[in-house]
Coordinates of C-alpha atoms and ligand atoms in Angstrom, one line a residue:
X16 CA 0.0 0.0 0.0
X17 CA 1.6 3.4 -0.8
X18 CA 0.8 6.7 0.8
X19 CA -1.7 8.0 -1.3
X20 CA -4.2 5.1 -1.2
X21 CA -4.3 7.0 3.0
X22 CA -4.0 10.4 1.7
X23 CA -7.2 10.1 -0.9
X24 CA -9.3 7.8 1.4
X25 CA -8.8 10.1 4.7
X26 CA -9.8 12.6 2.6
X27 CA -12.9 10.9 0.8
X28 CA -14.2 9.9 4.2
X29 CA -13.7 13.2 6.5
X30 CA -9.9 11.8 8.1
X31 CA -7.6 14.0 6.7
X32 CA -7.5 17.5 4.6
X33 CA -5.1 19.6 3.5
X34 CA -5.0 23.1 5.2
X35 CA -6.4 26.1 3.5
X36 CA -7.1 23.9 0.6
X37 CA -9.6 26.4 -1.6
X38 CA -6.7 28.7 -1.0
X39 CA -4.5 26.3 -2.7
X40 CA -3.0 25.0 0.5
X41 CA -0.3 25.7 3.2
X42 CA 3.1 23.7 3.0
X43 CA 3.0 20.3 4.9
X44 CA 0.2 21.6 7.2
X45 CA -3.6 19.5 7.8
X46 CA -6.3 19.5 9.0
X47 CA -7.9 16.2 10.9
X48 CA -12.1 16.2 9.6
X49 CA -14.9 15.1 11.3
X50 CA -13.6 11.5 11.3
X51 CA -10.0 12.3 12.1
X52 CA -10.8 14.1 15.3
X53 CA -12.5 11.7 17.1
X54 CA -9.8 8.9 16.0
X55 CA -6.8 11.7 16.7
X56 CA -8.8 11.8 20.2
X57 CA -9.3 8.3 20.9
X58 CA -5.7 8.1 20.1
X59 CA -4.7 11.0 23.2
X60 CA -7.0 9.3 25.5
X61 CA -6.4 5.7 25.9
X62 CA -2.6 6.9 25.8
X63 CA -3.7 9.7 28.7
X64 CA -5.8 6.5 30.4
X65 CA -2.7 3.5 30.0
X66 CA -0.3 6.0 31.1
X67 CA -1.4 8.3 33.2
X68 CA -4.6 7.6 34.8
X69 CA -3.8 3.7 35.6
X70 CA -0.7 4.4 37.1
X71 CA 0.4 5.4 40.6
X72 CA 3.6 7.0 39.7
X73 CA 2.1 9.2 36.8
X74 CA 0.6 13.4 36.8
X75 CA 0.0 15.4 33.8
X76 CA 0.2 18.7 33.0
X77 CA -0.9 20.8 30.0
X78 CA 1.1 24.3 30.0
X79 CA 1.5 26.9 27.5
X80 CA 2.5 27.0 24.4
X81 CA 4.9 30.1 24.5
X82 CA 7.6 29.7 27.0
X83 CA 9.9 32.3 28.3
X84 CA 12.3 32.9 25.7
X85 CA 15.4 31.4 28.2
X86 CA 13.8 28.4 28.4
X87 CA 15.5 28.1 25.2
X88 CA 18.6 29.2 25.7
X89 CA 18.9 26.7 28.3
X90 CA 17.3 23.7 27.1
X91 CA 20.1 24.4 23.6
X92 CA 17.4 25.3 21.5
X93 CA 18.7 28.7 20.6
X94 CA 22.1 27.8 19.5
X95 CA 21.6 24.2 18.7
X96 CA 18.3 23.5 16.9
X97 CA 19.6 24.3 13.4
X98 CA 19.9 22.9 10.2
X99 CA 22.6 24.3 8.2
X100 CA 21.0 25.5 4.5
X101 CA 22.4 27.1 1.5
X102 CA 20.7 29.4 -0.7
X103 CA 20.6 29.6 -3.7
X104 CA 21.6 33.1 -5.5
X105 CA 19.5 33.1 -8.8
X106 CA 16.3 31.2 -8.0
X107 CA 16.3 31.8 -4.2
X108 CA 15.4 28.3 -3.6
X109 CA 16.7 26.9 0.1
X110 CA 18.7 24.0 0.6
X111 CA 19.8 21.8 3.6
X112 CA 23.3 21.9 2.7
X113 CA 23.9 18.3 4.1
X114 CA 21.1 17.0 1.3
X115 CA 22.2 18.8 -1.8
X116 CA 24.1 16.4 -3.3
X117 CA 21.8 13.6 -2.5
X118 CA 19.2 15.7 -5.0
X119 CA 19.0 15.2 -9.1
X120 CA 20.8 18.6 -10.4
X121 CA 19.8 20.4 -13.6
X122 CA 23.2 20.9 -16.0
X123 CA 23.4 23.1 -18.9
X124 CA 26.1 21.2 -20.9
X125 CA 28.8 22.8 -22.3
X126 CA 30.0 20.1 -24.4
X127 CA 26.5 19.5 -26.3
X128 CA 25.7 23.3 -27.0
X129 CA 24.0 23.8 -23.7
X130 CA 21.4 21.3 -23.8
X131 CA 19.6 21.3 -20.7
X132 CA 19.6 17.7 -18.7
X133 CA 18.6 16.5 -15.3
X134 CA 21.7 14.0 -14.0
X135 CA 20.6 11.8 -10.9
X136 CA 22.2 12.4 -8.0
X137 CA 26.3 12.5 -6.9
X138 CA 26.4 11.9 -10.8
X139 CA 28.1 13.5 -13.0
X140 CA 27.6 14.4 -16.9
X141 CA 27.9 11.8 -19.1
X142 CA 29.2 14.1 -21.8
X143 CA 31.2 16.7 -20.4
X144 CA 32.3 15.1 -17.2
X145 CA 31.5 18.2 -14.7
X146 CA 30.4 17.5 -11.1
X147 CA 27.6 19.6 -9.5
X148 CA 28.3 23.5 -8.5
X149 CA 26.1 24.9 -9.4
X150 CA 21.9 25.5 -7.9
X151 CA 20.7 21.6 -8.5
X152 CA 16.9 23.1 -9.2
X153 CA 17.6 25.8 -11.6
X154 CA 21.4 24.6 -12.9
X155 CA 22.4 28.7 -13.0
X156 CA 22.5 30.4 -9.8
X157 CA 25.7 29.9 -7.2
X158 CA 25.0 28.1 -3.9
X159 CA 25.7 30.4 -1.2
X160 CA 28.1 29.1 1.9
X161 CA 26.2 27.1 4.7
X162 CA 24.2 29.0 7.2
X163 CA 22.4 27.8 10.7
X164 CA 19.0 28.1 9.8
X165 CA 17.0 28.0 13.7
X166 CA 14.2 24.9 13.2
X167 CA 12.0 27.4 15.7
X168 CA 9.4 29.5 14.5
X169 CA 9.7 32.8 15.9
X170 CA 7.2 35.5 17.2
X171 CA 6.5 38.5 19.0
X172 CA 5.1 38.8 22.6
X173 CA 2.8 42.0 23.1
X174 CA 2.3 45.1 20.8
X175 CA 6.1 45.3 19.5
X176 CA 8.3 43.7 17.2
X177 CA 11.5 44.3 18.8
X178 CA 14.6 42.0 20.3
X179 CA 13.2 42.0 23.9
X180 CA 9.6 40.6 22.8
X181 CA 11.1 37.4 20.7
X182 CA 9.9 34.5 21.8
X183 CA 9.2 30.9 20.0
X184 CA 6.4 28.6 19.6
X185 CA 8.0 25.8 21.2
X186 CA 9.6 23.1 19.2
X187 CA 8.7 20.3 21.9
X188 CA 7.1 19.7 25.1
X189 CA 9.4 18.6 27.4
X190 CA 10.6 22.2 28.6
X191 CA 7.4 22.8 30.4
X192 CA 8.0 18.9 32.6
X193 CA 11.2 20.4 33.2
X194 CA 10.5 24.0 34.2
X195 CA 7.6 23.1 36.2
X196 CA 9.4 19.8 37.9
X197 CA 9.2 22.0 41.4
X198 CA 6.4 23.0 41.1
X199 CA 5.0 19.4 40.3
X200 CA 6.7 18.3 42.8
X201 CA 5.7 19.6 45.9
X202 CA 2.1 20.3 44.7
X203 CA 1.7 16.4 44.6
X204 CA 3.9 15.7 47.0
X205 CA 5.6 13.2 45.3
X206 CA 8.5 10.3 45.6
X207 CA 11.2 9.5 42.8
X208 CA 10.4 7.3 40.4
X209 CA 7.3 9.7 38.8
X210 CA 7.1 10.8 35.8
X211 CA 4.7 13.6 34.1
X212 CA 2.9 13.5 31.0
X213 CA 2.0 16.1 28.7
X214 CA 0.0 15.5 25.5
X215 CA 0.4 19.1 22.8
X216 CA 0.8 21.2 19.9
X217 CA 4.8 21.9 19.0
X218 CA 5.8 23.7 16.2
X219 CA 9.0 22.8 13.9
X220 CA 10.1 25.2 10.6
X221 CA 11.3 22.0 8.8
X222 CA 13.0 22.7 5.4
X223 CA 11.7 19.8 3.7
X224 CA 8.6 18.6 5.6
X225 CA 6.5 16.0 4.0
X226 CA 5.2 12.6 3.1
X227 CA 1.5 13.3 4.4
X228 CA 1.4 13.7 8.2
X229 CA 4.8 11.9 8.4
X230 CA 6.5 15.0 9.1
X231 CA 4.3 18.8 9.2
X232 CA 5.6 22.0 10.9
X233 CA 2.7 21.8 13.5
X234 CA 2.3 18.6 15.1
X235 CA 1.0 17.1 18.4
X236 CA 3.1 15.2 21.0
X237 CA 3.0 12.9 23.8
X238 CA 5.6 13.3 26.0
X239 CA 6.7 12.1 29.4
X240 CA 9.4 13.1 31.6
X241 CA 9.9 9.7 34.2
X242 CA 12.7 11.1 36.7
X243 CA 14.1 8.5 38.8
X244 CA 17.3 8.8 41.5
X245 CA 20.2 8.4 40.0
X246 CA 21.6 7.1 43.2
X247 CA 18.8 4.2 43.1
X248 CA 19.6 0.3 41.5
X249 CA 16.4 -1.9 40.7
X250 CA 16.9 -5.5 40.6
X251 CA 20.5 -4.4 40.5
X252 CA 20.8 -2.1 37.8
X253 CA 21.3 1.7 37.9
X254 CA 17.3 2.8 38.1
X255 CA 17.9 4.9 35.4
X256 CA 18.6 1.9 33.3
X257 CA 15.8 -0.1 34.7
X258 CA 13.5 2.4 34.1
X259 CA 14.6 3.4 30.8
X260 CA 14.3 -0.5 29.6
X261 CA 11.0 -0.7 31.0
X262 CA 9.3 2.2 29.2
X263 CA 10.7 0.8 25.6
X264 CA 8.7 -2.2 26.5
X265 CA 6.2 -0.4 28.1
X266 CA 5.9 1.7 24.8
X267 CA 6.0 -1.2 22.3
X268 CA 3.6 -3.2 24.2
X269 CA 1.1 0.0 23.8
X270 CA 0.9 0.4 20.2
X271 CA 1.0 -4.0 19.8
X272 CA -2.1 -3.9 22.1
X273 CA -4.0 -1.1 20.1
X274 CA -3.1 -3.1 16.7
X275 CA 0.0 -2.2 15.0
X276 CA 1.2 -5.9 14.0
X277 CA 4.5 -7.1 15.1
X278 CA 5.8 -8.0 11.8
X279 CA 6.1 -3.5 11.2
X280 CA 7.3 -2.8 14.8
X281 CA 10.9 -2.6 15.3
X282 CA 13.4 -1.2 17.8
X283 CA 16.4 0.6 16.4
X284 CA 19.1 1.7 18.6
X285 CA 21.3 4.9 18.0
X286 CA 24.5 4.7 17.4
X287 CA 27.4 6.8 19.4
X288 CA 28.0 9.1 17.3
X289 CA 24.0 10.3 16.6
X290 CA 23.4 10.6 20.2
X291 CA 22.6 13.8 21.3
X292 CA 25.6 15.1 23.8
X293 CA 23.4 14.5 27.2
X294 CA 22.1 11.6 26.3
X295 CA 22.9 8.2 27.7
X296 CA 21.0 5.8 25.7
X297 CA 18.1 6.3 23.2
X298 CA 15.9 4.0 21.4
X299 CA 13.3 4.5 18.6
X300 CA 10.8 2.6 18.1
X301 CA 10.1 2.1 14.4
X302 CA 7.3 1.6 12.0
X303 CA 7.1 0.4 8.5
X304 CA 5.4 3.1 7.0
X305 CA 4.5 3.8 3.6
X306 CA 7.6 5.4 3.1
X307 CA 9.3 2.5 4.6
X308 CA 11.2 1.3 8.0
X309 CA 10.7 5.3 10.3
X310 CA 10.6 6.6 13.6
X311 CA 7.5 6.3 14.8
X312 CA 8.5 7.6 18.9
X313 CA 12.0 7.5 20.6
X314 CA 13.0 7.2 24.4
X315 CA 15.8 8.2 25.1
X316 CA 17.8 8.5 28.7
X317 CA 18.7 12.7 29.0
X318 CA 20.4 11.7 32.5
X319 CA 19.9 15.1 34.3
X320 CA 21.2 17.7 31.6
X321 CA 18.0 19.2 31.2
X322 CA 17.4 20.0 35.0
X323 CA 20.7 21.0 35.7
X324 CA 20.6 23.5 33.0
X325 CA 17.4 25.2 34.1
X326 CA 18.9 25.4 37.7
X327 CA 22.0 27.1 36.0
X328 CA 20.4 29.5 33.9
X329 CA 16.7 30.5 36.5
X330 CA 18.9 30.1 39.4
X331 CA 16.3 27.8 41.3
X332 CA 17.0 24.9 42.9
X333 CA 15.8 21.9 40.6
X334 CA 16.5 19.2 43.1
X335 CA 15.4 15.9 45.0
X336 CA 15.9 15.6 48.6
X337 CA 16.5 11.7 48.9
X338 CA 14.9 11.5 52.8
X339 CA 17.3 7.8 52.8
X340 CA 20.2 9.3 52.4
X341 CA 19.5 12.4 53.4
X342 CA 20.8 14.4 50.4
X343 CA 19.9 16.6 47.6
X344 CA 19.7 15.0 44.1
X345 CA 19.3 16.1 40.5
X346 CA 17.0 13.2 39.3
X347 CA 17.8 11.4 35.7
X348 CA 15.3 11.6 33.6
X349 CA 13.6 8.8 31.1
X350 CA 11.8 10.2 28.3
X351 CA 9.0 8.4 26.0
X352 CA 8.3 10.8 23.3
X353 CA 5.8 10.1 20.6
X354 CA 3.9 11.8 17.6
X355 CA 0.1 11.9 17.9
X356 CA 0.0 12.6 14.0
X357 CA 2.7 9.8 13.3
X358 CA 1.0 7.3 15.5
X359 CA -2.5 8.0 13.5
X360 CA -0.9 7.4 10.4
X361 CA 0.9 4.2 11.7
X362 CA -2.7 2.9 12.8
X363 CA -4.3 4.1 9.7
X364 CA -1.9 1.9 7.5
X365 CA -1.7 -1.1 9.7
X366 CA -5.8 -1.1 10.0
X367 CA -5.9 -0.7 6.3
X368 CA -7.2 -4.0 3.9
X369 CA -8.5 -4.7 1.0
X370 CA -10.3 -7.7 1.1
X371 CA -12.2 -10.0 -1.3
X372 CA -16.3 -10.6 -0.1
X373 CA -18.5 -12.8 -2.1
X374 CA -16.3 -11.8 -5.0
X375 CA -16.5 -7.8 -4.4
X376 CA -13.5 -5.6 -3.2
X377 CA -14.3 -4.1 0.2
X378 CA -12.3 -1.8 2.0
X379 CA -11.7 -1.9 5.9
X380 CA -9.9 -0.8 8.6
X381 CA -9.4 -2.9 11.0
X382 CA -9.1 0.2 14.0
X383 CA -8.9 -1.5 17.7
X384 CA -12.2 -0.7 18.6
X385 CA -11.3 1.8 21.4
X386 CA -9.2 3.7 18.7
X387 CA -12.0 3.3 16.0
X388 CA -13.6 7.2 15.3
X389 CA -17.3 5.7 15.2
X390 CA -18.1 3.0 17.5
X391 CA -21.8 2.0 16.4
X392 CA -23.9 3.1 13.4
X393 CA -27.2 2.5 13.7
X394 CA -28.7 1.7 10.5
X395 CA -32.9 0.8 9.5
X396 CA -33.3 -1.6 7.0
X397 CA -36.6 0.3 5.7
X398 CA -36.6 3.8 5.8
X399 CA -39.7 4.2 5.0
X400 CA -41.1 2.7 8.0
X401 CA -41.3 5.5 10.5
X402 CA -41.9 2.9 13.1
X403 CA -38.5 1.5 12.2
X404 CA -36.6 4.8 11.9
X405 CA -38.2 6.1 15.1
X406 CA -37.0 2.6 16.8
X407 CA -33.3 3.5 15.0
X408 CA -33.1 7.0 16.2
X409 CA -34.1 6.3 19.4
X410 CA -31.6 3.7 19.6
X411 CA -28.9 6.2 18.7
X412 CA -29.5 8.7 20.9
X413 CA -29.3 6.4 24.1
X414 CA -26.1 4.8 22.8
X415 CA -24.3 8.3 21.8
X416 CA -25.1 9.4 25.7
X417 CA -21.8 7.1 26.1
X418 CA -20.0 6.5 22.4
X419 CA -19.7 8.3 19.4
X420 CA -22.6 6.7 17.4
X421 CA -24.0 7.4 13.9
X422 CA -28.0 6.9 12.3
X423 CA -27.4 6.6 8.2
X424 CA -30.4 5.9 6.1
X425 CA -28.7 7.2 2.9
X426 CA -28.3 4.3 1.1
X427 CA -29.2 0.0 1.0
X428 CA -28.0 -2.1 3.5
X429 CA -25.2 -3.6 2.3
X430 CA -23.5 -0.3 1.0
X431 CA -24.2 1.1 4.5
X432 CA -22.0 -1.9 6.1
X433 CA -19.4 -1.2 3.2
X434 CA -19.2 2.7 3.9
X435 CA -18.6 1.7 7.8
X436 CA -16.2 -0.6 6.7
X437 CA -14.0 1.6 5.1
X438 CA -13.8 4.0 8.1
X439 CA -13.3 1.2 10.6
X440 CA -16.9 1.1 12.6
X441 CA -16.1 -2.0 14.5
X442 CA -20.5 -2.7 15.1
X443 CA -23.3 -1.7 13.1
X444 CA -26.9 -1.7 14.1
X445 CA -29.7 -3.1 12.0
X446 CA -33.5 -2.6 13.1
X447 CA -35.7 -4.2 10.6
X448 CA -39.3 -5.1 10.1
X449 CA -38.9 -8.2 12.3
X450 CA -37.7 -5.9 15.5
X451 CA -41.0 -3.3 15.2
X452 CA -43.4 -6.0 13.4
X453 CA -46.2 -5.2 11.6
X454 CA -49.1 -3.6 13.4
X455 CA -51.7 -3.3 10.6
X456 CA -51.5 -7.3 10.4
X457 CA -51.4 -7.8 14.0
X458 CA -48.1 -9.1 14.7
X459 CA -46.0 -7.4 17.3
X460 CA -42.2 -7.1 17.1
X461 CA -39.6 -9.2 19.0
X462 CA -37.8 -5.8 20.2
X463 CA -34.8 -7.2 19.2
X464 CA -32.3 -5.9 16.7
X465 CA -29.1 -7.4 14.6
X466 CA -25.4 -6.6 15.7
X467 CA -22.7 -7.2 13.0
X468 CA -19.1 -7.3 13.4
X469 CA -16.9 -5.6 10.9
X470 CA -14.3 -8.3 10.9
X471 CA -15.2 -11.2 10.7
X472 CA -18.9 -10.0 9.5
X473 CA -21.0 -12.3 11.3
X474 CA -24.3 -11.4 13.1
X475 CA -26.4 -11.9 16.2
X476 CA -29.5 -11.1 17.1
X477 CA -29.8 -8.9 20.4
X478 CA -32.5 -7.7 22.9
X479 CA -32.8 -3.5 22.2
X480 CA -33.1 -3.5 26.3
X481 CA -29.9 -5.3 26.1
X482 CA -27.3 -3.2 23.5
X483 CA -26.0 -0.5 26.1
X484 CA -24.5 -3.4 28.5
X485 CA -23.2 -5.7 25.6
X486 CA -21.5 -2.4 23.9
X487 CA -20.1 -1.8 26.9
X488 CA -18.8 -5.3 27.5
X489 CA -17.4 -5.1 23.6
X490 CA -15.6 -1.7 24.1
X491 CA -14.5 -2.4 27.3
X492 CA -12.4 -5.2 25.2
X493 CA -14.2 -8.3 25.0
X494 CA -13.8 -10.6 22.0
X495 CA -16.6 -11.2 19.6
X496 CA -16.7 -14.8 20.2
X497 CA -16.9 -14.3 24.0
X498 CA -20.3 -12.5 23.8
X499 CA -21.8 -13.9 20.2
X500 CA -22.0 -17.2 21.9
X501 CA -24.4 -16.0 24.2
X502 CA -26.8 -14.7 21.4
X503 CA -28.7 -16.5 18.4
X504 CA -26.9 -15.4 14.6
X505 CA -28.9 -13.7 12.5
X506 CA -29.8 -14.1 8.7
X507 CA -27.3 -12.4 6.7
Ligands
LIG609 ZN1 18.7 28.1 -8.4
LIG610 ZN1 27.9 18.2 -19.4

């Protein structure tokens, strides 16, 4: 499956659009729809619920998204979040200066009257022999030297534009765990090992964004910050190394449990030499995308750089006091970082099939149920029947009091089930004559309605009285099987 099968189906069904589209569009920037939302939702809150709200030894915050502009200059950001780029001094067009050569260049041959040809990349022409100089897109202008280009979007705080009211949109989420360690701390009154989660909008200038919502310039994280003593060994390791070791299997547990098959999971450790300087150890998790084999979070061990700079440069103390052996303590830190757009797309594709059914194509994705943006459509079998739509709607209504649940009469049956399909409604709804009967020939219904389930498209036959609790066994995580057993299959 490539990336534009996703790309045109989340935006077909109400997932995915690009921004500003009537105006043309902004670079590498989207919008989630209708569908998108609640699935970009789902996504925050079961990761909020499985690592926050289960756990003893987990707070959250959410802080702002402009920081004091030291914050910055401490955390490195200033001086050390910067890609170096060349520009170009004909055509204007910007270049990362350590990918130039790894694009096609356009040459204006000398040795053939100055035919124009595109030569692929670290090539050189075939008929006069010269190497690249020149501007690779327009094959005329003259690249000027590498500069630091700043990754951070900059912007003005209050009514003027001046040095003293720059400040950034911040390029990650992390600063605010660590600014606000203190006060997290003695608010909650808490011991070492905690961590604190933040789930929030961060803002990157990337030069070459791209690849859907691989990579964007505004995206959404989920970060924690799990301090542990340094001082402490667990099961006789260094804690920080415990800990770290358990949140990468923590982590990879989490997205196998919510769908992502095994077979596309992998963990990739960083070499020496791409660590960054404070960090001990990191590890990526990676996804086969689309795009192939890429990071889809990373959790790395920042040791205690990022408190210790904050204490240098606010000069508050960001410590521990270790009541066992009665000291003051910088904690490590263990950080899970992860991409709310990245992991939507990594569910998106692994949820993705196409499938043959009774020799028709049909579309599904197969979205954990908890993660899936509908949960129920509710769907009447005659819409012409009032009495059947009324039983429908009504049925809606008491179910969306708890899930996100659709009524759609817009079309037969079996397209219905094929549209839910393809956006991953794990249980549709049927109310037919048999459930309302038929009251000008006397017969009276058997209240009881027809629950299908998207994967393996079997159906039972349900009490109305009954739906709320079974739902709630099924989205609570309860296998098809488990509950179908208990209930008579219905006709298909
Ligand atoms: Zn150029
Ligand atoms: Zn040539």
């Amino acid at each position: 499956m490539n990336m534009d099968v996703l790309t045109s189906l989340s935006k077909r069904r109400g997932f995915v659009f690009q921004s500003s589209e009537i105006y043309g569009g902004t670079g590498s920037c989207w919008d989630y729809g209708p569908l998108g939302v609640e699935l970009k939702n789902n996504i925050k809150r079961v990761w909020w619920r499985d690592f926050v709200q289960a756990r003893a030894d987990m707070v959250g915050i959410d802080a702002s998204i402009l920081m004091h502009s030291t914050v910055w200059k401490a955390s490195g950001h200033l001086d050390h979040f910067t890609d170096p780029m060349v520009d170009c001094r004909e055509c204007k067009h910007r270049f990362r200066a350590d990918h130039v050569n790894d694009l096609p260049w356009t040459h204006y041959c000398p040795a053939t009257k100055g035919n124009r040809f595109t030569i692929p990349p670290g090539e050189g022409c075939g008929h006069c022999g010269q190497r690249r100089t020149l501007c690779p897109e327009c094959g005329k202008g003259e690249l000027t030297a590498p500069r630091q280009f700043n990754l951070m979007f900059k912007t003005f705080m209050g009514p003027v534009e001046e040095e003293a009211a720059v400040t950034y949109l911040r390029p990650e989420t992390a600063q605010a765990m660590f600014v606000n360690f203190d006060n997290v701390l003695q608010s909650m009154r808490l011991k070492l090992p905690f961590g604190v989660a933040q789930a929030g909008r961060s803002f990157r200038n990337e030069i070459t964004p791209g690849n859907f919502i691989f990579r964007t310039r505004e995206f959404e994280q989920m970060e924690i910050e799990y301090f542990v003593n340094p001082h402490d060994r667990v099961e006789g390791r260094p804690a920080d190394e415990y800990w770290h070791d358990r949140w990468i299997a923590d982590c990879m547990a989490w997205f196998q449990r919510y769908g992502l098959r095994d077979e596309n999971l992998r963990l990739r450790e960083h070499d020496k030499d791409e660590l960054a300087h404070y960090a001990k150890r990191t590890v990526d998790i990676e996804y086969k995308f689309p795009i192939g084999w890429s990071e889809l979070m990373g959790i790395a061990n920042r040791t205690d750089f990022d408190l210790k700079q904050h204490a240098k440069w606010s000069g508050k103390s960001l410590t521990y006091f270790d009541e066992e052996r009665k000291e003051h303590v910088v904690p490590y830190v263990v950080e899970p970082a992860a991409g709310v757009d990245r992991a939507l797309l990594a569910f998106m594709a692994d949820a993705y099939r196409e499938e043959e059914v009774r020799g028709e194509k049909r579309v599904v994705l197969r979205f954990h149920p908890e993660l899936a943006p509908l949960k129920v459509a509710v769907l009447p079998l005659l819409k012409k029947r009032d009495d059947i739509v009324r039983v429908a709607q009504t049925i809606r209504a008491d179910l969306a009091r708890r899930w996100r649940v659709v009524y759609d009469d817009t079309a037969a049956i079996g397209r219905l089930y094929r549209r839910q399909d393809e956006i991953g409604t794990p249980y549709c709804v049927t109310v037919d004559v048999q459930t309302v009967g038929d009251a000008e020939r006397g017969e009276a219904g058997d209240q009881k309605v027809t629950i299908r389930e998207r994967d393996s498209m079997e159906q039972i036959r349900v009490p109305v009285a009954e739906l709320e609790a079974v739902f709630r066994e099924f989205l609570d995580g309860a296998a098809w099987e488990a509950i179908a057993r208990r209930y008579p299959p219905a006709r298909s």
